Structure formats: structure tokens, C-alpha cells
Short mmCIF file of C-alpha atoms and ligand atoms in Angstrom, two decimals:
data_model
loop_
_atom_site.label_atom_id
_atom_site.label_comp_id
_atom_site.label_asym_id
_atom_site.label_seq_id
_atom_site.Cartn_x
_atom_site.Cartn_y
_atom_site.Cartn_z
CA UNK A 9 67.22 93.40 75.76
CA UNK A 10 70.13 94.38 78.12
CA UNK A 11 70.09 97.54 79.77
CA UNK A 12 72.81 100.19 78.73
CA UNK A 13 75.99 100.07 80.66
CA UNK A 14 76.01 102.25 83.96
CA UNK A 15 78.69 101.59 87.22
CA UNK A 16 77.00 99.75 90.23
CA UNK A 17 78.03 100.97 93.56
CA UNK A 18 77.30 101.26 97.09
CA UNK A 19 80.00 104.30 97.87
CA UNK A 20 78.92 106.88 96.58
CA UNK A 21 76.99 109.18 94.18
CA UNK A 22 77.24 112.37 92.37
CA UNK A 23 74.82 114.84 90.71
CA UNK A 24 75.68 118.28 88.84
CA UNK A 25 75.47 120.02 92.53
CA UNK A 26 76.06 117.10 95.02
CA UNK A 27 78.57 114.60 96.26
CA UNK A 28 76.74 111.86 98.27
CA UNK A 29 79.38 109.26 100.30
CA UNK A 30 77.97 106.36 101.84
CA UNK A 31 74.36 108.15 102.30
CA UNK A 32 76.25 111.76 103.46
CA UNK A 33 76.78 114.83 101.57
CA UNK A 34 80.35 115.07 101.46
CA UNK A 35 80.08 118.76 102.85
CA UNK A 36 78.19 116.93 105.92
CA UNK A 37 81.19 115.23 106.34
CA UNK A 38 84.04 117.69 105.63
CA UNK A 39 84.78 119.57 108.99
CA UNK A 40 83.26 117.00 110.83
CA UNK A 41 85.22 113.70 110.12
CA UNK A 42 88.59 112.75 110.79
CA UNK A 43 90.29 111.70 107.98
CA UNK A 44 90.64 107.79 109.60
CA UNK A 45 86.99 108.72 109.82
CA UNK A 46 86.38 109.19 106.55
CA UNK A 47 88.01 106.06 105.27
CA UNK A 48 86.35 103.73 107.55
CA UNK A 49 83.34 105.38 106.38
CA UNK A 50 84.11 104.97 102.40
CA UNK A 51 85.85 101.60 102.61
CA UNK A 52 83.05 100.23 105.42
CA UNK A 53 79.79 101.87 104.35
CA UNK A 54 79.56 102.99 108.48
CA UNK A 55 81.25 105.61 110.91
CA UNK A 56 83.11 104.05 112.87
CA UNK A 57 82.84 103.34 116.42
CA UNK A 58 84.88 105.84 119.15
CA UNK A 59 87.59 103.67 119.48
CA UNK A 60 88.01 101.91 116.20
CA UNK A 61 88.11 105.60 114.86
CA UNK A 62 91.07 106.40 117.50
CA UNK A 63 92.46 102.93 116.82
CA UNK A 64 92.65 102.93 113.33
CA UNK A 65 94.17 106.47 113.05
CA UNK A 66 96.69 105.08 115.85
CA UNK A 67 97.43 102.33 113.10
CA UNK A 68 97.90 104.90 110.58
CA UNK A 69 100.30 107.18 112.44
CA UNK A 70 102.02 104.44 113.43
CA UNK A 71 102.88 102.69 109.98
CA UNK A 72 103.35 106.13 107.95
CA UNK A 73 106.79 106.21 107.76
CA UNK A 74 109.47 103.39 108.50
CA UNK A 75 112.87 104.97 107.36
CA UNK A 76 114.23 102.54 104.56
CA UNK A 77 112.65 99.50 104.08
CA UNK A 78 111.96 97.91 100.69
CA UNK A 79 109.33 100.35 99.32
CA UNK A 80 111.12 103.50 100.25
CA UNK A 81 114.33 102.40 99.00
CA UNK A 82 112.16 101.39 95.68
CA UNK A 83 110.23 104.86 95.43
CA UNK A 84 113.76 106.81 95.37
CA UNK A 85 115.48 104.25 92.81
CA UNK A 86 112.37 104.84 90.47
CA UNK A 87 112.31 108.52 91.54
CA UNK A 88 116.04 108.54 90.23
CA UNK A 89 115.19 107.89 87.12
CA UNK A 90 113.89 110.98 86.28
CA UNK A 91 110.32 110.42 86.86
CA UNK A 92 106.99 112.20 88.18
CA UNK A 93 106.19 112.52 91.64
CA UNK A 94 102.91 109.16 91.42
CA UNK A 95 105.63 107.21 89.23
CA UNK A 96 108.15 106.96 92.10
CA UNK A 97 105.41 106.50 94.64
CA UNK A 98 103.45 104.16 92.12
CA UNK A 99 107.15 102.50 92.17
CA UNK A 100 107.57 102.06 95.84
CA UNK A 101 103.59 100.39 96.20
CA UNK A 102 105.19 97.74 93.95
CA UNK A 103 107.60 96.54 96.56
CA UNK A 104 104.68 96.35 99.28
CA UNK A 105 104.41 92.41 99.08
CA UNK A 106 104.25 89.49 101.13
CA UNK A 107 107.27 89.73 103.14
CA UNK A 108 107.29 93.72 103.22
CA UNK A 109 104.07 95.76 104.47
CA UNK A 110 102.04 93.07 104.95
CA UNK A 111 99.61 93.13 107.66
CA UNK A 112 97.56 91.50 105.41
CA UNK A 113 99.22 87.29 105.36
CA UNK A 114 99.27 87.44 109.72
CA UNK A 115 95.60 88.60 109.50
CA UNK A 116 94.94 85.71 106.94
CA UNK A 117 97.04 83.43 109.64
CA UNK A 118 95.19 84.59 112.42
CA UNK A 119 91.86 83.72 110.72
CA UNK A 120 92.40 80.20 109.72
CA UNK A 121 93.72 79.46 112.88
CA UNK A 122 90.54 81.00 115.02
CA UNK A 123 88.71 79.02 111.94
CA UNK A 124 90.92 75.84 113.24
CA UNK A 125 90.38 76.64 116.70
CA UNK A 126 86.69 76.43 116.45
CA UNK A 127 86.36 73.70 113.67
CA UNK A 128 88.94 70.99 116.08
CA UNK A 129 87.55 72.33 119.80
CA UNK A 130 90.94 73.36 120.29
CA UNK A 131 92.02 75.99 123.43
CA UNK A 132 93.63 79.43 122.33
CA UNK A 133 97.36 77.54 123.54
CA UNK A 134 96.85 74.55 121.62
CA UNK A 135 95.63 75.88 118.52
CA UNK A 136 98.70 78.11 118.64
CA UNK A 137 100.99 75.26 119.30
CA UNK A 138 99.70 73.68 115.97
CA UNK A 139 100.04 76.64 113.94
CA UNK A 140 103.92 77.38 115.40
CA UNK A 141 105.12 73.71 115.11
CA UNK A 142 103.52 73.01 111.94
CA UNK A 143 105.02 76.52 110.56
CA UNK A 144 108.35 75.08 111.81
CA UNK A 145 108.29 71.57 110.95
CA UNK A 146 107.73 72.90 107.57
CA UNK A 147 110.66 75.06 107.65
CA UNK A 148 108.84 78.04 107.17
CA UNK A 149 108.18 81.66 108.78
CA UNK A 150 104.98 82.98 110.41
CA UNK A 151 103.98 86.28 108.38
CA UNK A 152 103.68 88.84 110.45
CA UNK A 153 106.47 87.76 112.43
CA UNK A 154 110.27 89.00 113.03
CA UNK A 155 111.78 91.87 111.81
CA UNK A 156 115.18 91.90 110.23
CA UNK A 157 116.33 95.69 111.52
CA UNK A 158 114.74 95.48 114.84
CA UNK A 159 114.22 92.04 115.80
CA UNK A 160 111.67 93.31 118.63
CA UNK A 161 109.46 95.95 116.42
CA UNK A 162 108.87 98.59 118.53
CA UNK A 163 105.78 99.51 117.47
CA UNK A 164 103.93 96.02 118.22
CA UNK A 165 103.83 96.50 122.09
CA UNK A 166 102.41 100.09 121.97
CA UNK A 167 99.57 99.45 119.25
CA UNK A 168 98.81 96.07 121.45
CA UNK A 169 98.24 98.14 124.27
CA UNK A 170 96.28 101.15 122.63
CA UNK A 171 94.04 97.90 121.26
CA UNK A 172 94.04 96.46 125.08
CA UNK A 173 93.19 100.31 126.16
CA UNK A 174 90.45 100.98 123.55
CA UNK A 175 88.60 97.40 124.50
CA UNK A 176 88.95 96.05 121.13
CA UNK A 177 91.66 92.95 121.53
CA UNK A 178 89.84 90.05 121.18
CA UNK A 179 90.48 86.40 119.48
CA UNK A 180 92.67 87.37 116.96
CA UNK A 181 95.38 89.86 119.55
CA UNK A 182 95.18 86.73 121.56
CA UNK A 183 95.52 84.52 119.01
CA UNK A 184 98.52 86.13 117.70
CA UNK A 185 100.11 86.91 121.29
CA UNK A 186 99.39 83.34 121.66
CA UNK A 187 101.56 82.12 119.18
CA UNK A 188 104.32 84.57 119.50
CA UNK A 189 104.46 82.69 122.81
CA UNK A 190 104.55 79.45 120.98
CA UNK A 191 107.40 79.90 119.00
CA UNK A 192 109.81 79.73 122.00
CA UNK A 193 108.85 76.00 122.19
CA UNK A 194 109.99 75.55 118.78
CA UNK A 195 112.57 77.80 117.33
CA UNK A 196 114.22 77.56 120.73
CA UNK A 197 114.21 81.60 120.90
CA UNK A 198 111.01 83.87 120.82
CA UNK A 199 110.36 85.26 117.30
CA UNK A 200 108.40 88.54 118.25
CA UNK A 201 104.87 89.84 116.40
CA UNK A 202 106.01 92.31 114.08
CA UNK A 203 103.93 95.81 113.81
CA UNK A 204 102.25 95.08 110.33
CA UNK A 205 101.23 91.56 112.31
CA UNK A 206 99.84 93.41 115.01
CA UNK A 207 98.08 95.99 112.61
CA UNK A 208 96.69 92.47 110.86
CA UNK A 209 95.58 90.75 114.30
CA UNK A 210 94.15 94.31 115.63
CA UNK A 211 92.22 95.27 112.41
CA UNK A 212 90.38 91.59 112.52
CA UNK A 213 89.58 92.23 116.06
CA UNK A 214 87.78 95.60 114.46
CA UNK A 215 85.95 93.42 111.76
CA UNK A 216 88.06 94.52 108.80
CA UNK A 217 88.39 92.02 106.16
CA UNK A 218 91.87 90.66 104.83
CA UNK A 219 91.91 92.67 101.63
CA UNK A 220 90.87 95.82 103.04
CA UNK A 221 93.39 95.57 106.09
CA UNK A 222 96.37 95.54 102.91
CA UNK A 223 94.32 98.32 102.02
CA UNK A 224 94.88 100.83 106.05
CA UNK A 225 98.91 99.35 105.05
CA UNK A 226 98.67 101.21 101.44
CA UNK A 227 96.91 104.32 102.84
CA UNK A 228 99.28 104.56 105.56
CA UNK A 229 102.81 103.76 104.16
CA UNK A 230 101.62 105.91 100.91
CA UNK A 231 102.37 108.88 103.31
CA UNK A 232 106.06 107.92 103.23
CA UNK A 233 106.54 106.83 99.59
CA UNK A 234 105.16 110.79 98.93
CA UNK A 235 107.94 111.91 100.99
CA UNK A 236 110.59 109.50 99.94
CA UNK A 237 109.69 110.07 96.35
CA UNK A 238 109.89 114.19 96.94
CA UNK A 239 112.87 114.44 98.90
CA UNK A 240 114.38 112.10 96.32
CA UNK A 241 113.72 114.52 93.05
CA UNK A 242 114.56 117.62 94.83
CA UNK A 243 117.86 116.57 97.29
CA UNK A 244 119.36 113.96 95.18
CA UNK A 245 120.91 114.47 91.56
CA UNK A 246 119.21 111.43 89.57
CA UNK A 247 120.57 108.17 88.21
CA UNK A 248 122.79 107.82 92.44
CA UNK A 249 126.12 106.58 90.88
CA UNK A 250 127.52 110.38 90.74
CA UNK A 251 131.74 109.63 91.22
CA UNK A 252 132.14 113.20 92.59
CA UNK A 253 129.32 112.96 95.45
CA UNK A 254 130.01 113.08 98.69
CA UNK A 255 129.10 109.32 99.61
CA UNK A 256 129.81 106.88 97.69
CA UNK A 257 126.35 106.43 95.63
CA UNK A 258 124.51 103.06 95.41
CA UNK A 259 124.95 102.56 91.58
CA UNK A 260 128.71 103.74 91.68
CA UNK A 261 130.59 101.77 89.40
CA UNK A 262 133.24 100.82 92.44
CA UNK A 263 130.06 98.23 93.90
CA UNK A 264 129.29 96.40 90.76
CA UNK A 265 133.21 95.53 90.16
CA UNK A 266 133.73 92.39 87.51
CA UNK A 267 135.22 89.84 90.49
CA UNK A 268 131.80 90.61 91.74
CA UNK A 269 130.22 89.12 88.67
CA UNK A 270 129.84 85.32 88.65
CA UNK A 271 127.99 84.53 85.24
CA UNK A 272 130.11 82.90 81.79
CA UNK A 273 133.61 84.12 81.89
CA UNK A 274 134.55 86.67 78.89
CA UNK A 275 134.39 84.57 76.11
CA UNK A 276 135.05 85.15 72.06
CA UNK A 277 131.76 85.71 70.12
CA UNK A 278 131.28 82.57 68.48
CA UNK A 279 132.10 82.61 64.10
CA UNK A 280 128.40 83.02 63.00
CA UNK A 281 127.50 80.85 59.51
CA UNK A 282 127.84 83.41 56.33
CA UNK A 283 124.61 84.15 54.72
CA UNK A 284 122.27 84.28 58.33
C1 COA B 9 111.11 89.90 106.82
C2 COA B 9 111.89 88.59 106.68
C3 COA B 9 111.93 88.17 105.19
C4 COA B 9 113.31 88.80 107.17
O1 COA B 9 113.98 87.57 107.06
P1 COA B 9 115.54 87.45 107.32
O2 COA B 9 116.26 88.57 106.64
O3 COA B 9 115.97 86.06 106.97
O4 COA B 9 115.63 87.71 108.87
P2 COA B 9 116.82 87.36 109.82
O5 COA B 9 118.08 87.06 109.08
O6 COA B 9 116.89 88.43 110.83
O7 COA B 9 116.25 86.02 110.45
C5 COA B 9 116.86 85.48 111.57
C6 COA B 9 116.22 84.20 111.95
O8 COA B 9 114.87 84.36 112.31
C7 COA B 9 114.05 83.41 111.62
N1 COA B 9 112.86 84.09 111.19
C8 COA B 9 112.83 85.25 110.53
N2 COA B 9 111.56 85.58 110.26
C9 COA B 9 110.79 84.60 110.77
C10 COA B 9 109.40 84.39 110.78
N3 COA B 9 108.56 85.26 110.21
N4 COA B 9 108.93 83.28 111.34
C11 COA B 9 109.77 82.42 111.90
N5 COA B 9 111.09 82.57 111.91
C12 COA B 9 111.60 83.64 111.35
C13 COA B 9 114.83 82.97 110.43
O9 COA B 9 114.48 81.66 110.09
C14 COA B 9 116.22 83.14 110.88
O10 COA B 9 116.64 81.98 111.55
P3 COA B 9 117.41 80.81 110.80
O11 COA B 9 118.36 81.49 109.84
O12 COA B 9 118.04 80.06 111.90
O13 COA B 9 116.35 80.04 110.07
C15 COA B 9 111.23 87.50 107.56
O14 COA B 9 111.29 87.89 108.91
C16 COA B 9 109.81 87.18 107.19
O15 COA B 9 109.56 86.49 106.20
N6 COA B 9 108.85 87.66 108.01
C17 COA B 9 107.45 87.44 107.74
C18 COA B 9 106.92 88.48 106.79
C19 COA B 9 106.66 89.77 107.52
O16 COA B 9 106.02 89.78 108.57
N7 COA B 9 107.15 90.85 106.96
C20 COA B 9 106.91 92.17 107.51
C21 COA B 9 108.15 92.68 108.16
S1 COA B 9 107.78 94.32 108.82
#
């Protein structure tokens, strides 16, 4: 006989006249708790430590809003189509991937190689070494690495330091400093640790798991995509290809000319058999 259906959790339960998170009543927690507090707490089971709490809402501040990137520019094209405030944000999530907003791949990278590190009795330099000239020699990029509009992200150094600060760099900020220091031996130039990449190395060093540390990247960035999404419906005029705005607007007619077009050239419809 199988028992009727009920939800299994370990976050939290609720009767007619209590919310219970994690073992608290949720009125225990509300005045008390920071909100970085309060998702440690619900995505961890535990409060946090002192510092992780002032560490994680230093990652969260610092990764809340990023001017236009792929995610905001997605949240205001959705948005200008006319939509609900969670569609265009919903919209904008949907660009958060693996080469945008992803703090996520360096953590997995910084994992396999402390994994590597400990499985070959490698040192922090040479395991780094490996991972840079085997990311090269494969001709591909180090997540977590780079960034197109700033080349040196300036918000990498600062959250390194506030992690140096707060006592809780450890193998994985030295594993990724180490092979940001690697790649000058084989691209020929530094490539520099990115802020999502230092958000992944940083968030390992705090115990967070890979999926979860996607997860502080979502909460954070979803700050934004509100805004983005907002300022979208209420200062622009919808569908951006307006011919009497004052900027030229990115679906204007004047970008997407036919010389820019390079698919079959205009060609007759082909007779079609009678009787189809
Ligand atoms: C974001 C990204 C797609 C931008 O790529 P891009 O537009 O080609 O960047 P640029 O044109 O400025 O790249 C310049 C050079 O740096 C190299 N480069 C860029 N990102 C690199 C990386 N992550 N690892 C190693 N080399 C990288 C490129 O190979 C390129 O050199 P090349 O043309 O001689 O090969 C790329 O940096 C990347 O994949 N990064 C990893 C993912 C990531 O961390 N994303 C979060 C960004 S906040």
C-alpha cells in the first residue's frame, strides 16, 4: 500500500498560524536577519558564520547590477514587447548562461583542479600550470576568466580582498589566483579572473556547492533584471525601432538594411504542380 502523496522537505513548514524556516519561526527571524542572512539560512539549513554573512552580502551588492550585459539587454527586448513586469525579468534569467553570469563553470574549474591537485600530489603552481596549458593547448577559454568590456573586472580585486580580510580565501582563491598567474606563460599576456570567477572561487572557499553558487548569481543579478525590466515599460515606447525617436532605436529598419542580408538572393517562387 503506498502512502498518499505529501512534499518532502527539509526548508521549511507551515501550519494554519505558523511559518517554521529551517527550525525558526519566520517572525524569529524577521527583524533579526539580514536578508544575505536569510538566504544562507533557507538555501544552507544554518546561519551563517560572521563573515560568510558579510561576505556573501558583499557578493550580492557587488553583482546586482552590471549596466548592459547580455541579460539586461535581454530583459528590455522582452520587456519591449509589451509584456509583464516577471516576463521581461523571466526573459533576461534566460540569457544567464555559461559565458554570461556564471560564477558557477570557474567554481566547477576550481574544484576539479583542487580534486587534480590532491588525486596527482601536485603543488598549487603546478596544478595550475596543467589546467592553463591544457585549457590552451585545447584552444579553449578558462570560465570565469576575461571580460570583454573591461578586460581587468574591477570588481575581482576588491571581493578578493574582502575574502582575504574576512579570513575565508583558502584553496580555491588560491587556486584561481594561481592560474590567473599561469596564463601569462601561455597566452603570452595575463587573462585576468573575472568577478563572477571570483564570486565562484570565493563561494567554494565558504562551502557552497556549484549549483547553489549559480543560485547567489540569480538572486543577485535578479535585482537588475527588476530594474532593467521597469525602467524599460515605463521610459521606453515598446517594440525600440520608433523612426521619430531621438536615437536611432536598435530594431530601426536603417540597421537591418538588405546588403546586410547574406542568405539566397531574391529569387522567383518556383511554378508549383496544378492539383497540390
Ligand atoms: C565572455 C567571453 C565570451 C568574451 O569573449 P570575447 O568577446 O571573444 O573576448 P575578447 O574579444 O575580448 O577576447 C580577447 C582575447 O582574449 C581571449 N580570451 C577571452 N576570454 C578568455 C578566457 N576566458 N580564457 C582564455 N582566453 C580568453 C580570447 O581568446 C581572445 O584572444 P584571441 O582572439 O587571440 O584568441 C569570454 O571571455 C569567455 O568565454 N569567458 C569565460 C566565461 C566567463 O567567465 N563569462 C563571464 C564574463 S563576466
Amino acid at each position: 500500500m503506498r502512502e498518499p502523496f505529501h512534499w518532502r522537505t527539509a526548508i521549511a513548514y507551515k501550519t494554519k498560524d505558523r511559518i517554521v524556516v529551517r527550525g525558526y519561526d519566520v517572525n524569529a527571524l524577521v527583524g533579526n536577519l539580514t536578508f544575505s542572512e536569510m538566504a544562507y539560512l533557507v538555501w544552507r539549513g544554518e546561519l551563517p558564520p560572521e563573515h560568510h554573512a558579510r561576505m556573501l552580502d558583499a557578493i550580492l551588492v557587488s553583482m546586482a547590477e552590471h549596466a548592459f550585459s547580455p541579460s539586461s539587454a535581454a530583459c528590455r527586448f522582452v520587456a519591449s514587447g509589451g509584456v509583464p513586469l516577471h516576463v521581461g525579468v523571466a526573459g533576461g534569467m534566460l540569457a544567464l548562461g555559461s559565458l554570461h553570469g556564471t560564477a558557477d563553470r570557474p567554481a566547477e574549474l576550481f574544484k576539479l583542479a583542487a580534486e587534480r591537485m590532491e588525486r596527482d600530489g601536485l603543488t598549487m603552481e603546478q596544478t595550475a600550470r596543467t589546467i592553463a596549458g591544457e585549457t590552451r593547448q585545447a584552444g579553449e577559454r578558462l570560465p570565469g576568466f576575461h571580460h570583454p568590456q573591461h578586460i581587468i573586472d574591477p570588481r575581482t580585486a576588491h571581493l578578493l580582498h574582502l575574502a582575504d580580510d574576512y579570513k575565508i580565501s583558502g584553496t580555491f582563491v588560491a587556486l584561481a589566483r594561481a592560474i590567473e598567474a599561469a596564463t601569462e606563460e601561455f597566452w603570452g599576456r595575463r587573462i585576468y579572473l573575472n568577478g563572477p570567477g571570483a564570486v565562484g572561487a570565493i563561494c567554494l572557499d565558504m562551502g557552497f556547492d556549484t549549483e547553489l553558487i549559480k543560485g547567489v548569481f540569480l538572486l543577485s543579478r535578479t535585482v537588475s533584471l527588476v530594474a532593467h525590466t521597469y525602467e524599460e515599460i515605463h521610459r521606453e515606447r515598446g517594440w525600440r525601432a520608433s523612426s521619430s525617436a531621438a536615437v536611432v532605436q536598435p530594431l530601426d529598419l536603417s540597421l537591418q538594411r538588405p546588403e546586410f542580408y547574406d542568405g539566397p538572393s531574391d529569387r522567383p517562387f518556383p511554378p508549383r504542380k496544378k492539383g497540390r
